[in-house]
Every structure is written in C-alpha cells, then in structure tokens.
Coordinates of C-alpha atoms and ligand atoms in Angstrom, one line a residue:
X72 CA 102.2 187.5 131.0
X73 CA 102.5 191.3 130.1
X74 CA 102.2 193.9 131.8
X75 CA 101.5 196.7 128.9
X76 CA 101.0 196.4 125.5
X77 CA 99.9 199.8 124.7
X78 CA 98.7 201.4 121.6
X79 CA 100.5 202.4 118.8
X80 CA 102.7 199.3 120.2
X81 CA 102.3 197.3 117.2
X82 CA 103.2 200.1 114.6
X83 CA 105.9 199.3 111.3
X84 CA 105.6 195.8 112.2
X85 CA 107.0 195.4 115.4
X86 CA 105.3 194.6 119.1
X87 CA 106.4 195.6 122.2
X88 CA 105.9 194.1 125.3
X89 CA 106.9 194.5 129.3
X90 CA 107.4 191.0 130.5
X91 CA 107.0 190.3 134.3
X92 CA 110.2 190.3 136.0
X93 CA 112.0 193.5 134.2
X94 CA 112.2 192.2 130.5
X95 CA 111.1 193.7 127.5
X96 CA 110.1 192.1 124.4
X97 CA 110.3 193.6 120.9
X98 CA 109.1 191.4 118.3
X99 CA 109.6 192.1 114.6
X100 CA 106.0 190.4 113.4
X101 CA 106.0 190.5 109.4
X102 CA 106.1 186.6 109.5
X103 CA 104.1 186.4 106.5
X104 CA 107.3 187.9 104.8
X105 CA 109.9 186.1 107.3
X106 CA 110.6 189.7 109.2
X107 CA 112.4 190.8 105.9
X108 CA 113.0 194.7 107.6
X109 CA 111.9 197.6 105.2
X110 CA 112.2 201.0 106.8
X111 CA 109.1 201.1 108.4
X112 CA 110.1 198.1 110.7
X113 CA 113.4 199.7 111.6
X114 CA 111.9 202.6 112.4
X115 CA 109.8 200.7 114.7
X116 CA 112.6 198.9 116.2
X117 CA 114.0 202.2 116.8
X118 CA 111.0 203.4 118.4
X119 CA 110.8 200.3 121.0
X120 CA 114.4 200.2 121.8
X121 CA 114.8 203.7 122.6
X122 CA 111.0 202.9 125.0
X123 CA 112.7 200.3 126.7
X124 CA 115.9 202.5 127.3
X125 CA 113.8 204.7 128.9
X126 CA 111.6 202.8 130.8
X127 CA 112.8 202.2 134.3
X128 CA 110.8 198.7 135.1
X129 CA 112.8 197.3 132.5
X130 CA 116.6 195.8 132.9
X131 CA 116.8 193.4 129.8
X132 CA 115.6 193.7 126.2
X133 CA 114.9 190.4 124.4
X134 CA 115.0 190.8 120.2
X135 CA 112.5 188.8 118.6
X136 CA 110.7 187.5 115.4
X137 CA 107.2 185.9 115.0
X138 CA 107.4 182.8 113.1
X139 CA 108.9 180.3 111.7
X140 CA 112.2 182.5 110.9
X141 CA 113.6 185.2 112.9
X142 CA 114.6 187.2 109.8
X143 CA 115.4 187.0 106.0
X144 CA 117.2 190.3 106.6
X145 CA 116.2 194.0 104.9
X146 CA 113.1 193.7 102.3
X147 CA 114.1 193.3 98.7
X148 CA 111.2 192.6 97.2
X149 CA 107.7 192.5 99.1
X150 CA 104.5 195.1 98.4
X151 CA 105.9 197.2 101.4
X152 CA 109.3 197.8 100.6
X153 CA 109.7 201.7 101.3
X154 CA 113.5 202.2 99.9
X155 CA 112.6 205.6 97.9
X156 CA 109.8 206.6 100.8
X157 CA 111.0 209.6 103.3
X158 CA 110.1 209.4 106.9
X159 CA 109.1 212.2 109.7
X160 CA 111.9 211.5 111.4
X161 CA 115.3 210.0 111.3
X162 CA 117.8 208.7 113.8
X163 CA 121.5 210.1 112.3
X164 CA 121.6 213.9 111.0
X165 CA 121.5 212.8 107.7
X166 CA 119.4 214.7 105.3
X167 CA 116.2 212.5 104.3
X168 CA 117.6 210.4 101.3
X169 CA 114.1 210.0 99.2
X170 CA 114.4 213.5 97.3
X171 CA 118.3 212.6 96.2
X172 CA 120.0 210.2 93.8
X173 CA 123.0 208.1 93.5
X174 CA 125.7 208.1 96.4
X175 CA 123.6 211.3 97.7
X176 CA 120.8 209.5 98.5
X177 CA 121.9 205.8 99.2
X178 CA 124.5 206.4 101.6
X179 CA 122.7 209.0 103.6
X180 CA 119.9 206.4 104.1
X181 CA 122.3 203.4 104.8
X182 CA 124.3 205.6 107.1
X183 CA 121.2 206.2 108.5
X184 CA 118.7 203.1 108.6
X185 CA 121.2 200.5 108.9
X186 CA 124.9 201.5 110.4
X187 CA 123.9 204.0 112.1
X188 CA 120.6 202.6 114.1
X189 CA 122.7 199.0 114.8
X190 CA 125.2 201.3 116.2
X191 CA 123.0 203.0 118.4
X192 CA 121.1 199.7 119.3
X193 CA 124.2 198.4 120.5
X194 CA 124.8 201.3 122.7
X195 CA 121.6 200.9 124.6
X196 CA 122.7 200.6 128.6
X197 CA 120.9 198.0 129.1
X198 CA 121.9 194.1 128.6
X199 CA 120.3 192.8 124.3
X200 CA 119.7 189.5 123.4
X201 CA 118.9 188.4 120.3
X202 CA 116.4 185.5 120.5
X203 CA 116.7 183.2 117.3
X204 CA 115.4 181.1 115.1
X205 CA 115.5 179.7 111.5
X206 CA 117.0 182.6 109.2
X207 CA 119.2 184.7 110.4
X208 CA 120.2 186.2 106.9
X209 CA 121.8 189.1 106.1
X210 CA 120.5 192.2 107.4
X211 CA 119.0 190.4 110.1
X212 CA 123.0 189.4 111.2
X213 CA 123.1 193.1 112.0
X214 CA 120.2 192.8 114.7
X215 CA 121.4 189.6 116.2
X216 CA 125.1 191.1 115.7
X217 CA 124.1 194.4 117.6
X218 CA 122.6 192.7 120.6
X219 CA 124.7 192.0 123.8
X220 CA 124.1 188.0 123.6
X221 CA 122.5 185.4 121.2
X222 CA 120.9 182.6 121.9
X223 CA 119.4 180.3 119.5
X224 CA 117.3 177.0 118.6
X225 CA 118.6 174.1 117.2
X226 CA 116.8 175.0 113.9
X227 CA 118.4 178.3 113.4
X228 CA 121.1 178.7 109.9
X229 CA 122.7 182.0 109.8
X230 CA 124.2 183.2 106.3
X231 CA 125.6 186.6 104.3
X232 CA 124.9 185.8 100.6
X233 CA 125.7 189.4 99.6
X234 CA 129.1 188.5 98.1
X235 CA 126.6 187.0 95.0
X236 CA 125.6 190.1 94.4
X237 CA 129.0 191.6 94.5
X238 CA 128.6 193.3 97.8
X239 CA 131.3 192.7 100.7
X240 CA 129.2 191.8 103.4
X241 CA 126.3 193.6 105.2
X242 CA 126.3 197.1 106.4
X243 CA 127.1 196.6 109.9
X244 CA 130.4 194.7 108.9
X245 CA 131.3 192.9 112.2
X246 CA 131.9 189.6 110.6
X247 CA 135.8 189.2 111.7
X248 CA 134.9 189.8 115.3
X249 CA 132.1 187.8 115.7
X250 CA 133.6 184.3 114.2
X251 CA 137.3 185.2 113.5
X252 CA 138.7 186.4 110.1
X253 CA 139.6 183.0 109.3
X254 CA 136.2 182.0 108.9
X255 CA 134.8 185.0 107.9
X256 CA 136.3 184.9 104.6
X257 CA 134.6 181.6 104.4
X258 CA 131.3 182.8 105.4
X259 CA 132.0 186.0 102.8
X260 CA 132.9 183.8 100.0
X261 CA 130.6 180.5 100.1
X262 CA 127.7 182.7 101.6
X263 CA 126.3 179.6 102.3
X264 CA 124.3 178.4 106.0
X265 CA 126.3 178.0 109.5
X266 CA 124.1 176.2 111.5
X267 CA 123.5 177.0 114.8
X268 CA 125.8 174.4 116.5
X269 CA 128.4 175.2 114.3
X270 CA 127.3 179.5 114.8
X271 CA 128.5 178.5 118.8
X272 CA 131.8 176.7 118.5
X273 CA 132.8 180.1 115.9
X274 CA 131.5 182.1 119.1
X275 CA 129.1 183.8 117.2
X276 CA 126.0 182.8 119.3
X277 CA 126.1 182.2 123.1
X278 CA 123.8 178.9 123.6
X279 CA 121.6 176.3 121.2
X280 CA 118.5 175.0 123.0
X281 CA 116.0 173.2 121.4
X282 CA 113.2 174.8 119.8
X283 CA 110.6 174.3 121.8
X284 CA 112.2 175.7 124.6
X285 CA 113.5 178.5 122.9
X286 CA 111.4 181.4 124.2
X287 CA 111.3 179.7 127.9
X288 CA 115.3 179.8 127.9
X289 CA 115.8 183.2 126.4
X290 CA 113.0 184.7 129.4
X291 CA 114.6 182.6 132.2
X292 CA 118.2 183.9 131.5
X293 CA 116.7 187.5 130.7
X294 CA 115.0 187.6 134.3
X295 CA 118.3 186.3 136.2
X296 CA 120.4 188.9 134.8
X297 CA 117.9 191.5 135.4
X298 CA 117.7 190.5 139.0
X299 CA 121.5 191.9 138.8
X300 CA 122.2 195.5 140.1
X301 CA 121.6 197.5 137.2
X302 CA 124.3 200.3 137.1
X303 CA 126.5 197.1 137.4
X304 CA 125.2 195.4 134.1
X305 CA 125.0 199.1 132.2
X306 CA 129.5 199.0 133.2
X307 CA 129.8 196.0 132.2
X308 CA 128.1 195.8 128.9
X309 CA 130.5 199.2 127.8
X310 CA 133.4 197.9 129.1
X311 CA 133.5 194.9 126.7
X312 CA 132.2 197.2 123.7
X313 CA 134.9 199.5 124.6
X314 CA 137.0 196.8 124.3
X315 CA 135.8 195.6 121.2
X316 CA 136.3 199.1 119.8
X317 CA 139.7 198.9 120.9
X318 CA 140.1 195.6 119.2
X319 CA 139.5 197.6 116.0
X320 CA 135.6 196.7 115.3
X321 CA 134.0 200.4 114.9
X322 CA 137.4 201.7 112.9
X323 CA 137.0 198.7 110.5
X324 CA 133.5 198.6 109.8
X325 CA 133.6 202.4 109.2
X326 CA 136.3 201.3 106.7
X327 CA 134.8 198.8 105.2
X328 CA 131.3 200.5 104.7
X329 CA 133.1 202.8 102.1
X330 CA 133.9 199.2 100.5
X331 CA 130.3 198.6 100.4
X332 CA 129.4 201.7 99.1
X333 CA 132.3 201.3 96.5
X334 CA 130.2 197.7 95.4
X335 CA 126.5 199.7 95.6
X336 CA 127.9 202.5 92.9
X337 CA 129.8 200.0 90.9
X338 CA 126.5 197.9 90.6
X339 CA 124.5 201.5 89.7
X340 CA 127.4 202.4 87.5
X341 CA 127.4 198.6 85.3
X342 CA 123.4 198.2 85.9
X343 CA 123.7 195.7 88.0
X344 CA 121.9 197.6 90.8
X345 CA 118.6 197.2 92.7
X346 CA 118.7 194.8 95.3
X347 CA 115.7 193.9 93.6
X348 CA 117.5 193.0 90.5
X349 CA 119.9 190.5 89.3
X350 CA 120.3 188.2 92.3
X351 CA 117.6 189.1 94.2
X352 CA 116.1 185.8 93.9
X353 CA 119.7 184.0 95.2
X354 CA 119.5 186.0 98.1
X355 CA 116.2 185.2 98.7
X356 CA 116.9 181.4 98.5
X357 CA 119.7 181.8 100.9
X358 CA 117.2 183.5 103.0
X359 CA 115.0 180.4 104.0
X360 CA 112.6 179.8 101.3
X361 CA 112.5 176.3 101.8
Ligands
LIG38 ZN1 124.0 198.4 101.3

C-alpha cells in the first residue's frame, strides 16, 4: 500500500507514509501511552506535515493514531515527557523555553509547541483530516480541531477536562466555533465525554462510521478529494478559514490564551501547578483509562 516510508520516517513517535492515490498518512504511534503528545512527537508532527506540504505527489493529508485511542492529549506523566528539554529547532521565533522560568519560559513554549504549530497545521494548503478513534482528549482536540475535516468511529468520546484543573480549556481554544458557545460552556464545565454521534449533530465531526471501517472510509474519501484539481481544493480550504477568522476564531483564541496563561501562573503562584500534579490523575481518567 505505500509507496515510501523512508528513514528517519518514524522519528518522535510519529510515521509517515505516501498512500497510493495522492494521500499521505501521519500516524502519531505512542499507543503504549494512547498518543499522549510530549514535544518530541509534535516536533515530529511538524516534521511530517511540513513533508507532505511539500511533496507534490500528495493532495490530502490523513491524521492518525495507532491503537486503540487516537489520543489522550499532551503527555503529563509518562518516562518521556520532555516539558523542561530544549530542541534544535523550533517552529515560532520564540526563544527556546528550557533555560527560563515562570511566564518566560511556559508561554514561549506553549506559544510555540501548541498554538503556534496547530496554527500553522491548519494553514497547510492542502485538504486535513483527522482520522479518529477512542480519546480524543484534550490536547489531542487541537490536532483533530486543526484539521480541515473529522471523521470518526462509532467508538470515539471526545472531552476537555482542563476546567478540573482550573484551566479554561486547551491551548488552541476553538471550542465555541467548533460546537457553538452554547454547548461549549457545557463541554468546559462538565468536562465530561461527547460521544461521537452526539460530536456530529454539535458539527464538530463530519461523519461516524463504524470501526472497522474506519481507516477504509477515511482513505476512500481522502482519494476522491484528491482526484480534485488541486489549486481548486488549496482556495477553498482558505476561503472558509478566512471566514472563520472573520467569524472571530483567531482574535478570540489569541484572547483567550492570555486566560489560560492567567490559570497556568495562578496555579504556579498557589502551588497548584504541574500538570503532573494535583489532578493529573482526573485528567488522565477523562483521558480513556478504561
Ligand atoms: Zn497550557
């Protein structure tokens, strides 16, 4: 089925694959931890989305996670979380956060591992789709969030339990466009699982198959729109994220990610901080330990 899977492909955690027919694949493949992202892996992700940008045989990129779970969100607490580790390079001209502390260092490296590369991911000019199932927790929203279209199994939950740690939502704070404020505050406040039927009637997600068929549906659909003329699709895809910038969403989340940066210092201030702290373990339950 692939037509390169070179080395240094499998690097941070994540695979990369050209698919016949134009499509590639980027798997995040840390199932033993349910994809939970450390840096590493978004630095990976970085790596494979800007490949596929500029790789001409491919017109569609397809998101993936190996497993049973697509992702538990960012890593809070396995042997490879890298929070305080500096990398070579970085993707925002932020100053490399490991050598600062306080609001110096944590929101130069949210600015730059989190807001910053879901911005630029959903910029690609080329058509995203998120291909889900089981968690889609937290941090993981922001990958599924970022891509063009979502489609999920019939097993998928999707859930932002950082309220419970006082936090106002994830980084890449898109919650009141993708399901409506009205239920956004719900989501906020409960934290608690959408399943996926439900995650389609709020318009979060595009389409629910069946599990089973889940990979099958996602490659069919990413083959007919790359069989579309691809200056066309590139248009299209920035005309409805202009419009969605219009409708307010990069203004607000810039707003709001001062709110979550207010909520990180308050936490440092009260000791409450360290995602691998206090509620660490409620998060991780709303993550798909189950
Ligand atoms: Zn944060």
């Amino acid at each position: 089925m692939t037509e390169e899977n070179s080395p240094g492909a499998e690097t941070g955690g994540v695979r990369y694959d050209v698919v016949d027919g134009g499509v590639a694949l980027v798997r995040m493949s840390r199932p033993e931890y349910r994809n939970a992202q450390n840096s590493a892996m978004t630095y990976a992700l970085d790596d494979a989305f800007y490949r596929a940008a500029a790789d001409d045989r491919v017109k569609v990129i397809v998101l993936a996670g190996d497993g049973k779970h697509f992702s538990a969100g960012h890593d809070i607490g396995t042997p490879d979380r890298d929070i305080d580790k500096p990398f070579d390079r970085r993707a925002t001209l932020w100053w490399d956060h490991s050598d600062k502390k306080g609001v110096a260092s944590r929101y130069a490296r949210e600015s730059e591992v989190y807001l910053g590369m879901c911005r630029r991911w959903r910029e690609i000019p080329k058509p995203t789709i998120a291909m889900v199932q089981g968690a889609c927790v937290a941090g993981a929203l922001m990958l599924a969030w970022s891509c063009d279209l979502v489609i999920a199994s019939d097993d998928a939950f999707f859930a932002d339990p950082t309220v419970r740690m006082g936090i106002p939502g994830v980084e890449y704070f898109a919650h009141p466009w993708q399901m409506g404020p009205r239920f956004a505050k719900e989501f906020l406040f409960l934290g608690e699982r959408v399943d996926a039927a439900a995650a389609q009637r709020l318009g979060m997600i595009n389409r629910v198959v069946p599990r089973a068929e889940l990979e099958s549906s996602v490659l069919d659909m990413a083959k007919r729109i790359a069989a579309m003329p691809q200056l066309g699709l590139a248009l299209a895809k920035r005309a409805v994220n202009q419009c969605e910038d219009l409708m307010g969403l990069r203004d607000g989340m810039d707003s709001v990610f001062g709110l979550h940066h207010v909520a990180h210092a308050h936490n440092a201030e009260m000791g409450l901080d360290s995602l691998a702290g206090h509620d660490a373990r409620s998060m991780r339950d709303a993550a798909g330990r189950r």
